[in-house]
């Protein structure tokens, strides 16, 4: 159905429809879905690797004789039977059934994260590492393609790079989002730009760099990585925290898609065409 026929069939008094604009290039759409697949497998295989030693440290050392753990998932024996425990910065919580100990009473699983959220679902560090490293390189290659394409088609400059006008518009955009008032235009809003800038220029580079720092081979070739992140154990902790921030971004991203109009946003990430707000001026790239 074209925009003209939609306008003719629109009931009197109903909100005016904005123009259909070609907002997402094939490069943005393709890499978006590849990242979604990569991050799914990276998260679940990463939790499999984490379960091999479900404790995070700050510093160069790790082990029972050191007191530098910031997060630990484990199981303990109590009068009521085994229980799962999570210790964060010295504060301990009972997380039985979720972290430290999961599964049924007949077949308990004594591991950091439950098998339902790991790849593979059973304990297999070797397979987890193979899956993890495969999708790491797919992610890195896709990021490179996206950066080159987005630089050439000006998607980086138009939609990702924060400008002084975006910084000035952040308070108003935050207030609009808090009131669930969304404006759909050709470019992203200041809050969207801030979020995507943080993902592409902070979180993605950080999680890749800390992942490289955990590799003994990379440390031998680039010893300055250990100095940059304060040791392999600190790099592992930063890697885990960055993963948690990416998961949080994904959750917020999905919530905002559902609230702001899932059909419109999914259409833009499948076909490239996006229904802008009614006050958006028509221009090149619009569908009549």
Tab-separated table of C-alpha atoms in Angstrom:
chain	number	residue	atom	x	y	z
A	1	UNK	CA	0.000	0.000	0.000
A	2	UNK	CA	1.494	3.353	-1.018
A	3	UNK	CA	1.644	6.466	1.123
A	4	UNK	CA	-0.975	8.105	-1.159
A	5	UNK	CA	-3.496	5.298	-0.732
A	6	UNK	CA	-2.834	5.275	3.015
A	7	UNK	CA	-3.624	8.998	3.103
A	8	UNK	CA	-6.852	8.533	1.126
A	9	UNK	CA	-8.066	5.728	3.375
A	10	UNK	CA	-7.165	7.541	6.590
A	11	UNK	CA	-10.246	8.352	8.632
A	12	UNK	CA	-11.084	12.017	9.232
A	13	UNK	CA	-9.572	13.265	12.461
A	14	UNK	CA	-6.960	10.505	12.672
A	15	UNK	CA	-3.324	11.547	13.123
A	16	UNK	CA	-1.529	12.552	9.929
A	17	UNK	CA	1.075	10.147	8.628
A	18	UNK	CA	4.579	11.334	7.901
A	19	UNK	CA	6.511	10.472	4.755
A	20	UNK	CA	8.160	7.120	4.149
A	21	UNK	CA	11.892	7.721	3.983
A	22	UNK	CA	14.746	5.416	3.083
A	23	UNK	CA	16.560	5.559	6.415
A	24	UNK	CA	18.719	2.419	6.717
A	25	UNK	CA	21.162	1.353	4.019
A	26	UNK	CA	21.690	-2.289	3.117
A	27	UNK	CA	25.053	-2.125	4.937
A	28	UNK	CA	23.432	-0.961	8.176
A	29	UNK	CA	20.643	-3.537	7.925
A	30	UNK	CA	22.913	-6.442	7.079
A	31	UNK	CA	25.492	-5.770	9.770
A	32	UNK	CA	22.758	-5.134	12.345
A	33	UNK	CA	21.375	-8.661	12.009
A	34	UNK	CA	24.822	-10.257	11.863
A	35	UNK	CA	25.727	-8.475	15.123
A	36	UNK	CA	22.539	-9.751	16.735
A	37	UNK	CA	23.495	-13.341	15.867
A	38	UNK	CA	27.129	-12.848	16.910
A	39	UNK	CA	26.291	-11.283	20.264
A	40	UNK	CA	23.839	-14.084	21.070
A	41	UNK	CA	26.470	-16.778	20.569
A	42	UNK	CA	29.225	-14.692	22.152
A	43	UNK	CA	27.188	-14.130	25.307
A	44	UNK	CA	26.197	-17.763	25.837
A	45	UNK	CA	29.589	-19.217	24.906
A	46	UNK	CA	31.234	-16.550	27.072
A	47	UNK	CA	29.212	-17.715	30.068
A	48	UNK	CA	30.413	-21.276	29.351
A	49	UNK	CA	34.004	-19.997	29.503
A	50	UNK	CA	33.265	-17.968	32.635
A	51	UNK	CA	31.893	-21.057	34.387
A	52	UNK	CA	35.348	-22.656	34.193
A	53	UNK	CA	36.359	-20.209	36.954
A	54	UNK	CA	33.329	-18.105	38.019
A	55	UNK	CA	35.280	-15.458	39.916
A	56	UNK	CA	36.486	-12.028	38.794
A	57	UNK	CA	39.555	-10.234	40.161
A	58	UNK	CA	41.219	-6.841	40.029
A	59	UNK	CA	44.972	-6.901	39.482
A	60	UNK	CA	47.573	-9.273	38.106
A	61	UNK	CA	47.033	-12.192	40.499
A	62	UNK	CA	44.198	-14.588	41.177
A	63	UNK	CA	43.663	-17.567	43.447
A	64	UNK	CA	42.748	-18.636	46.958
A	65	UNK	CA	45.714	-16.853	48.565
A	66	UNK	CA	44.727	-13.453	47.171
A	67	UNK	CA	41.988	-11.166	48.466
A	68	UNK	CA	41.231	-9.251	45.290
A	69	UNK	CA	38.017	-10.910	44.052
A	70	UNK	CA	35.179	-8.525	43.138
A	71	UNK	CA	32.629	-11.143	42.040
A	72	UNK	CA	32.330	-14.828	42.855
A	73	UNK	CA	29.635	-17.412	42.126
A	74	UNK	CA	29.841	-20.643	44.126
A	75	UNK	CA	27.970	-23.252	46.172
A	76	UNK	CA	28.237	-23.979	49.898
A	77	UNK	CA	26.984	-26.728	52.195
A	78	UNK	CA	24.479	-25.614	54.837
A	79	UNK	CA	22.266	-27.335	57.391
A	80	UNK	CA	19.468	-27.087	54.836
A	81	UNK	CA	21.628	-28.632	52.111
A	82	UNK	CA	23.751	-27.069	49.347
A	83	UNK	CA	23.002	-23.471	48.463
A	84	UNK	CA	24.132	-21.100	45.733
A	85	UNK	CA	25.994	-17.962	46.747
A	86	UNK	CA	27.028	-14.788	44.945
A	87	UNK	CA	29.579	-12.461	46.521
A	88	UNK	CA	29.936	-8.936	45.102
A	89	UNK	CA	32.551	-6.618	46.621
A	90	UNK	CA	32.423	-8.532	49.918
A	91	UNK	CA	28.614	-8.671	50.116
A	92	UNK	CA	27.138	-12.187	49.878
A	93	UNK	CA	23.673	-13.056	48.560
A	94	UNK	CA	21.754	-16.319	48.361
A	95	UNK	CA	21.201	-17.008	44.667
A	96	UNK	CA	20.171	-20.665	44.819
A	97	UNK	CA	18.431	-21.778	41.655
A	98	UNK	CA	20.010	-19.072	39.527
A	99	UNK	CA	23.700	-18.485	40.260
A	100	UNK	CA	26.194	-20.780	41.972
A	101	UNK	CA	23.719	-23.645	42.124
A	102	UNK	CA	20.834	-24.363	39.780
A	103	UNK	CA	18.819	-27.252	38.431
A	104	UNK	CA	16.447	-29.505	40.321
A	105	UNK	CA	16.915	-30.860	43.848
A	106	UNK	CA	17.439	-34.328	42.366
A	107	UNK	CA	19.999	-33.148	39.816
A	108	UNK	CA	21.615	-29.955	41.088
A	109	UNK	CA	24.178	-28.117	38.964
A	110	UNK	CA	27.076	-26.616	40.875
A	111	UNK	CA	28.323	-23.954	38.480
A	112	UNK	CA	28.291	-20.188	38.107
A	113	UNK	CA	25.591	-19.692	35.478
A	114	UNK	CA	22.922	-22.353	34.790
A	115	UNK	CA	23.321	-24.581	31.749
A	116	UNK	CA	20.192	-23.068	30.189
A	117	UNK	CA	22.188	-19.909	29.341
A	118	UNK	CA	25.446	-21.477	28.156
A	119	UNK	CA	26.659	-22.847	24.829
A	120	UNK	CA	26.991	-25.779	24.895
A	121	UNK	CA	24.461	-26.489	27.644
A	122	UNK	CA	26.755	-29.067	29.252
A	123	UNK	CA	30.243	-28.379	30.581
A	124	UNK	CA	32.574	-28.230	27.603
A	125	UNK	CA	35.146	-25.445	27.791
A	126	UNK	CA	36.829	-26.462	24.532
A	127	UNK	CA	33.659	-26.208	22.450
A	128	UNK	CA	32.694	-22.993	24.218
A	129	UNK	CA	36.029	-21.416	23.275
A	130	UNK	CA	35.756	-22.552	19.646
A	131	UNK	CA	32.259	-21.043	19.319
A	132	UNK	CA	33.330	-17.870	21.127
A	133	UNK	CA	36.420	-17.211	19.030
A	134	UNK	CA	34.616	-17.961	15.751
A	135	UNK	CA	31.921	-15.364	16.404
A	136	UNK	CA	34.482	-12.885	17.759
A	137	UNK	CA	36.172	-12.731	14.366
A	138	UNK	CA	32.834	-12.566	12.552
A	139	UNK	CA	31.900	-9.627	14.799
A	140	UNK	CA	35.222	-7.849	14.224
A	141	UNK	CA	35.043	-8.339	10.441
A	142	UNK	CA	31.465	-7.059	10.362
A	143	UNK	CA	32.412	-4.030	12.453
A	144	UNK	CA	35.173	-3.209	9.973
A	145	UNK	CA	32.746	-3.457	7.034
A	146	UNK	CA	30.201	-1.296	8.879
A	147	UNK	CA	32.757	1.420	9.724
A	148	UNK	CA	33.991	1.646	6.135
A	149	UNK	CA	30.483	1.682	4.656
A	150	UNK	CA	29.159	4.121	7.271
A	151	UNK	CA	32.062	6.484	6.659
A	152	UNK	CA	31.514	6.447	2.908
A	153	UNK	CA	27.721	6.902	3.031
A	154	UNK	CA	28.002	9.457	5.887
A	155	UNK	CA	25.905	7.343	8.270
A	156	UNK	CA	28.612	7.828	10.898
A	157	UNK	CA	28.536	11.598	10.619
A	158	UNK	CA	24.773	11.917	10.275
A	159	UNK	CA	23.563	9.396	12.863
A	160	UNK	CA	26.371	8.366	15.229
A	161	UNK	CA	28.860	11.186	15.807
A	162	UNK	CA	27.690	13.541	18.558
A	163	UNK	CA	27.701	17.211	17.590
A	164	UNK	CA	27.312	20.328	19.768
A	165	UNK	CA	23.656	20.615	18.745
A	166	UNK	CA	23.073	17.033	19.916
A	167	UNK	CA	24.647	17.737	23.300
A	168	UNK	CA	22.435	20.803	23.679
A	169	UNK	CA	19.353	18.799	22.743
A	170	UNK	CA	20.002	15.913	25.144
A	171	UNK	CA	17.997	17.262	28.139
A	172	UNK	CA	14.925	17.848	26.006
A	173	UNK	CA	15.237	14.469	24.306
A	174	UNK	CA	15.585	12.713	27.674
A	175	UNK	CA	12.446	14.490	28.864
A	176	UNK	CA	10.578	13.439	25.700
A	177	UNK	CA	11.593	9.802	26.154
A	178	UNK	CA	10.547	9.917	29.815
A	179	UNK	CA	7.085	11.041	28.640
A	180	UNK	CA	7.125	8.333	25.914
A	181	UNK	CA	7.009	11.091	23.322
A	182	UNK	CA	9.023	9.966	20.304
A	183	UNK	CA	9.920	11.882	17.176
A	184	UNK	CA	10.942	9.915	14.094
A	185	UNK	CA	13.081	11.813	11.610
A	186	UNK	CA	15.779	11.163	9.041
A	187	UNK	CA	18.535	11.209	11.629
A	188	UNK	CA	18.658	9.710	15.107
A	189	UNK	CA	17.681	11.764	18.143
A	190	UNK	CA	20.406	13.058	20.522
A	191	UNK	CA	19.726	10.267	23.042
A	192	UNK	CA	19.906	7.622	20.318
A	193	UNK	CA	23.173	9.089	19.056
A	194	UNK	CA	24.628	9.051	22.568
A	195	UNK	CA	23.645	5.399	23.031
A	196	UNK	CA	24.975	4.235	19.655
A	197	UNK	CA	28.132	6.326	20.014
A	198	UNK	CA	28.776	4.631	23.348
A	199	UNK	CA	28.243	1.175	21.852
A	200	UNK	CA	30.352	1.644	18.715
A	201	UNK	CA	33.150	3.813	20.076
A	202	UNK	CA	33.408	2.618	23.692
A	203	UNK	CA	31.803	-0.763	24.401
A	204	UNK	CA	32.701	-2.632	21.199
A	205	UNK	CA	36.351	-1.481	21.145
A	206	UNK	CA	36.658	-2.134	24.881
A	207	UNK	CA	35.291	-5.662	24.773
A	208	UNK	CA	37.520	-6.551	21.802
A	209	UNK	CA	40.636	-5.023	23.383
A	210	UNK	CA	40.106	-6.708	26.756
A	211	UNK	CA	39.436	-9.998	24.980
A	212	UNK	CA	42.780	-9.682	23.195
A	213	UNK	CA	44.469	-8.867	26.519
A	214	UNK	CA	43.348	-12.223	27.936
A	215	UNK	CA	45.238	-14.026	25.163
A	216	UNK	CA	48.823	-15.011	26.129
A	217	UNK	CA	49.792	-14.887	22.457
A	218	UNK	CA	48.558	-11.319	22.107
A	219	UNK	CA	50.254	-10.347	25.372
A	220	UNK	CA	53.547	-11.617	23.986
A	221	UNK	CA	53.125	-9.622	20.791
A	222	UNK	CA	51.662	-6.525	22.456
A	223	UNK	CA	52.810	-6.471	26.126
A	224	UNK	CA	51.519	-2.926	26.544
A	225	UNK	CA	47.976	-4.357	26.621
A	226	UNK	CA	48.630	-5.700	30.136
A	227	UNK	CA	49.832	-2.290	31.281
A	228	UNK	CA	46.869	-0.580	29.642
A	229	UNK	CA	44.275	-2.678	31.491
A	230	UNK	CA	46.178	-3.346	34.708
A	231	UNK	CA	46.740	-7.053	34.174
A	232	UNK	CA	44.976	-9.999	32.608
A	233	UNK	CA	42.627	-10.491	35.558
A	234	UNK	CA	41.512	-6.850	35.472
A	235	UNK	CA	41.000	-7.151	31.712
A	236	UNK	CA	38.785	-10.202	32.331
A	237	UNK	CA	36.700	-8.239	34.838
A	238	UNK	CA	36.344	-5.281	32.452
A	239	UNK	CA	35.424	-7.722	29.673
A	240	UNK	CA	32.649	-9.203	31.827
A	241	UNK	CA	31.332	-5.779	32.896
A	242	UNK	CA	31.318	-4.547	29.296
A	243	UNK	CA	29.328	-7.627	28.333
A	244	UNK	CA	26.823	-6.790	31.073
A	245	UNK	CA	26.481	-3.238	29.699
A	246	UNK	CA	25.868	-4.598	26.192
A	247	UNK	CA	23.156	-6.888	27.576
A	248	UNK	CA	21.597	-3.889	29.338
A	249	UNK	CA	21.727	-1.903	26.092
A	250	UNK	CA	20.022	-4.783	24.269
A	251	UNK	CA	17.223	-4.968	26.853
A	252	UNK	CA	16.600	-1.203	26.721
A	253	UNK	CA	16.827	-1.310	22.919
A	254	UNK	CA	14.122	-3.987	22.671
A	255	UNK	CA	11.888	-2.158	25.164
A	256	UNK	CA	12.183	1.091	23.194
A	257	UNK	CA	11.424	-0.700	19.903
A	258	UNK	CA	8.258	-2.175	21.413
A	259	UNK	CA	7.153	1.165	22.883
A	260	UNK	CA	8.053	3.392	19.933
A	261	UNK	CA	6.354	1.322	17.159
A	262	UNK	CA	7.841	-2.123	16.505
A	263	UNK	CA	6.361	-2.481	13.004
A	264	UNK	CA	7.873	0.765	11.793
A	265	UNK	CA	11.298	0.096	13.294
A	266	UNK	CA	11.462	-3.532	12.160
A	267	UNK	CA	10.427	-2.483	8.662
A	268	UNK	CA	13.301	-0.008	8.570
A	269	UNK	CA	15.771	-2.738	9.573
A	270	UNK	CA	14.408	-5.179	6.986
A	271	UNK	CA	13.520	-3.005	3.980
A	272	UNK	CA	15.233	0.286	4.845
A	273	UNK	CA	11.962	2.265	4.646
A	274	UNK	CA	10.895	4.167	7.747
A	275	UNK	CA	7.725	6.121	8.548
A	276	UNK	CA	8.849	9.529	9.795
A	277	UNK	CA	6.853	11.875	11.993
A	278	UNK	CA	4.170	13.995	10.317
A	279	UNK	CA	6.183	17.206	10.665
A	280	UNK	CA	9.179	15.765	8.824
A	281	UNK	CA	9.673	17.669	5.545
A	282	UNK	CA	9.704	15.634	2.367
A	283	UNK	CA	12.950	15.419	0.492
A	284	UNK	CA	15.277	13.177	-1.441
A	285	UNK	CA	14.829	9.519	-0.509
A	286	UNK	CA	11.150	9.912	0.437
A	287	UNK	CA	8.550	7.588	-0.982
A	288	UNK	CA	5.681	9.543	-2.582
